[in-house]
Amino acid sequence: MTPHALLFTIAAIGISETAYLIKTRVRFEKPICLIGEQCATVLASRYNRLFLFPNDVWGLLFYIASAMIAAFLVIGVAPMVLWYLMLKIVVTMGAVFSFFLMYLQWRVIKAWCFWCVMSAFTIWLMGAILMTSNLLNI
Amino acid sequence: MRRTSFHILRVGLAITFLWIGILIARQPEAWGGYLQPWAAGLLPIPLARAMYGTAFLDVAIGVLLLIDWKTWIAALLAAIHLVIVLIVSGITDITVRDIGLLAAACAVMIESLPFALKSQS
């Protein structure tokens, strides 16, 4: 249960973070940049919308899906094998997409956004937890 | 309260409520065991069903706190819920922590009250 509990907690933090970004975008406000001053540069760039929807919406959907699957695994909703496989697929997709977004910030936009970097590390941490639990069989 | 500390408290409380909701949904009967016999006797529905309702309420409060929408209503519900928990289960080694959660819920509620309500008080 411990890895799923951790994944759920991290996903919940991700939900609050992406909900904040969506709220500020919809209200045409500048998000508070806790570290650095380039959040607005990244979030207002032409790359803030990939695959039809803004990236924050994709992030929110990712975190909601991850939190729900982790919750199903904790509660023991059948079929557990399918939920575990789905969690692996969702987190892998999120981790790969985060690598792409980090590359865009580094090489293309040439600016770093605190929230985007935090989200990427959050997703990679989820991937690391999944891999570790898989290796240790817990 | 400074905004950053408010958001840390809000998200922390949200995760606690979400987690409790999930854990209650996982083992409703076990969590129902914390109820005092007199309180369990007052229930008009089976204990398990009442606990599933509690789990749903906890998750709903957690979601509202997490997305920072109608936060004061969620925090008010959380505070009322915790007061009821303390009454129906008594202050035990487990529920003593609910006093801290109750204080946190009250702090979030007061901080997120709409301006109109704040100016009246």
JSON list of C-alpha atoms in Angstrom, two decimals, chain B residues 18-71:
[
{"chain": "B", "resi": 18, "resn": "LEU", "atom": "CA", "xyz": [-8.94, 12.45, 0.65]},
{"chain": "B", "resi": 19, "resn": "TRP", "atom": "CA", "xyz": [-6.84, 9.78, 2.34]},
{"chain": "B", "resi": 20, "resn": "ILE", "atom": "CA", "xyz": [-9.27, 9.24, 5.20]},
{"chain": "B", "resi": 21, "resn": "GLY", "atom": "CA", "xyz": [-12.10, 8.94, 2.65]},
{"chain": "B", "resi": 22, "resn": "ILE", "atom": "CA", "xyz": [-10.21, 6.28, 0.70]},
{"chain": "B", "resi": 23, "resn": "LEU", "atom": "CA", "xyz": [-9.23, 4.36, 3.84]},
{"chain": "B", "resi": 24, "resn": "ILE", "atom": "CA", "xyz": [-12.83, 4.39, 5.10]},
{"chain": "B", "resi": 25, "resn": "ALA", "atom": "CA", "xyz": [-14.06, 3.15, 1.69]},
{"chain": "B", "resi": 26, "resn": "ARG", "atom": "CA", "xyz": [-11.48, 0.38, 1.94]},
{"chain": "B", "resi": 27, "resn": "GLN", "atom": "CA", "xyz": [-12.63, -0.92, 5.35]},
{"chain": "B", "resi": 28, "resn": "PRO", "atom": "CA", "xyz": [-15.95, 0.73, 6.30]},
{"chain": "B", "resi": 29, "resn": "GLU", "atom": "CA", "xyz": [-16.80, -1.73, 9.09]},
{"chain": "B", "resi": 30, "resn": "ALA", "atom": "CA", "xyz": [-13.39, -1.33, 10.74]},
{"chain": "B", "resi": 31, "resn": "TRP", "atom": "CA", "xyz": [-13.71, 2.46, 10.77]},
{"chain": "B", "resi": 32, "resn": "GLY", "atom": "CA", "xyz": [-17.27, 2.16, 12.01]},
{"chain": "B", "resi": 33, "resn": "GLY", "atom": "CA", "xyz": [-15.82, 0.39, 15.04]},
{"chain": "B", "resi": 34, "resn": "TYR", "atom": "CA", "xyz": [-14.59, 3.75, 16.34]},
{"chain": "B", "resi": 35, "resn": "LEU", "atom": "CA", "xyz": [-18.19, 4.84, 16.91]},
{"chain": "B", "resi": 36, "resn": "GLN", "atom": "CA", "xyz": [-19.43, 4.73, 20.50]},
{"chain": "B", "resi": 37, "resn": "PRO", "atom": "CA", "xyz": [-22.22, 2.12, 20.87]},
{"chain": "B", "resi": 38, "resn": "TRP", "atom": "CA", "xyz": [-24.79, 4.81, 21.70]},
{"chain": "B", "resi": 39, "resn": "ALA", "atom": "CA", "xyz": [-23.91, 6.67, 18.48]},
{"chain": "B", "resi": 40, "resn": "ALA", "atom": "CA", "xyz": [-24.00, 3.50, 16.35]},
{"chain": "B", "resi": 41, "resn": "GLY", "atom": "CA", "xyz": [-27.44, 2.76, 17.80]},
{"chain": "B", "resi": 42, "resn": "LEU", "atom": "CA", "xyz": [-28.75, 6.10, 16.57]},
{"chain": "B", "resi": 43, "resn": "LEU", "atom": "CA", "xyz": [-27.96, 5.32, 12.92]},
{"chain": "B", "resi": 44, "resn": "PRO", "atom": "CA", "xyz": [-31.12, 4.84, 10.80]},
{"chain": "B", "resi": 45, "resn": "ILE", "atom": "CA", "xyz": [-29.12, 2.94, 8.13]},
{"chain": "B", "resi": 46, "resn": "PRO", "atom": "CA", "xyz": [-26.62, 0.04, 8.30]},
{"chain": "B", "resi": 47, "resn": "LEU", "atom": "CA", "xyz": [-23.21, 1.04, 9.71]},
{"chain": "B", "resi": 48, "resn": "ALA", "atom": "CA", "xyz": [-21.31, 0.14, 6.51]},
{"chain": "B", "resi": 49, "resn": "ARG", "atom": "CA", "xyz": [-23.59, 2.30, 4.38]},
{"chain": "B", "resi": 50, "resn": "ALA", "atom": "CA", "xyz": [-23.20, 5.22, 6.80]},
{"chain": "B", "resi": 51, "resn": "MET", "atom": "CA", "xyz": [-19.43, 4.83, 6.63]},
{"chain": "B", "resi": 52, "resn": "TYR", "atom": "CA", "xyz": [-19.50, 4.83, 2.80]},
{"chain": "B", "resi": 53, "resn": "GLY", "atom": "CA", "xyz": [-21.43, 8.10, 3.07]},
{"chain": "B", "resi": 54, "resn": "THR", "atom": "CA", "xyz": [-18.74, 9.44, 5.41]},
{"chain": "B", "resi": 55, "resn": "ALA", "atom": "CA", "xyz": [-16.06, 8.35, 2.94]},
{"chain": "B", "resi": 56, "resn": "PHE", "atom": "CA", "xyz": [-17.85, 10.19, 0.12]},
{"chain": "B", "resi": 57, "resn": "LEU", "atom": "CA", "xyz": [-18.17, 13.34, 2.26]},
{"chain": "B", "resi": 58, "resn": "ASP", "atom": "CA", "xyz": [-14.47, 13.21, 3.17]},
{"chain": "B", "resi": 59, "resn": "VAL", "atom": "CA", "xyz": [-13.44, 12.82, -0.47]},
{"chain": "B", "resi": 60, "resn": "ALA", "atom": "CA", "xyz": [-15.76, 15.67, -1.54]},
{"chain": "B", "resi": 61, "resn": "ILE", "atom": "CA", "xyz": [-14.30, 17.96, 1.15]},
{"chain": "B", "resi": 62, "resn": "GLY", "atom": "CA", "xyz": [-10.79, 16.93, 0.08]},
{"chain": "B", "resi": 63, "resn": "VAL", "atom": "CA", "xyz": [-11.45, 17.67, -3.59]},
{"chain": "B", "resi": 64, "resn": "LEU", "atom": "CA", "xyz": [-12.94, 21.12, -2.87]},
{"chain": "B", "resi": 65, "resn": "LEU", "atom": "CA", "xyz": [-10.00, 22.02, -0.62]},
{"chain": "B", "resi": 66, "resn": "LEU", "atom": "CA", "xyz": [-7.53, 20.70, -3.18]},
{"chain": "B", "resi": 67, "resn": "ILE", "atom": "CA", "xyz": [-8.83, 22.74, -6.11]},
{"chain": "B", "resi": 68, "resn": "ASP", "atom": "CA", "xyz": [-9.42, 25.81, -3.90]},
{"chain": "B", "resi": 69, "resn": "TRP", "atom": "CA", "xyz": [-13.07, 26.15, -4.96]},
{"chain": "B", "resi": 70, "resn": "LYS", "atom": "CA", "xyz": [-15.73, 27.08, -2.35]},
{"chain": "B", "resi": 71, "resn": "THR", "atom": "CA", "xyz": [-12.91, 26.56, 0.13]}
]
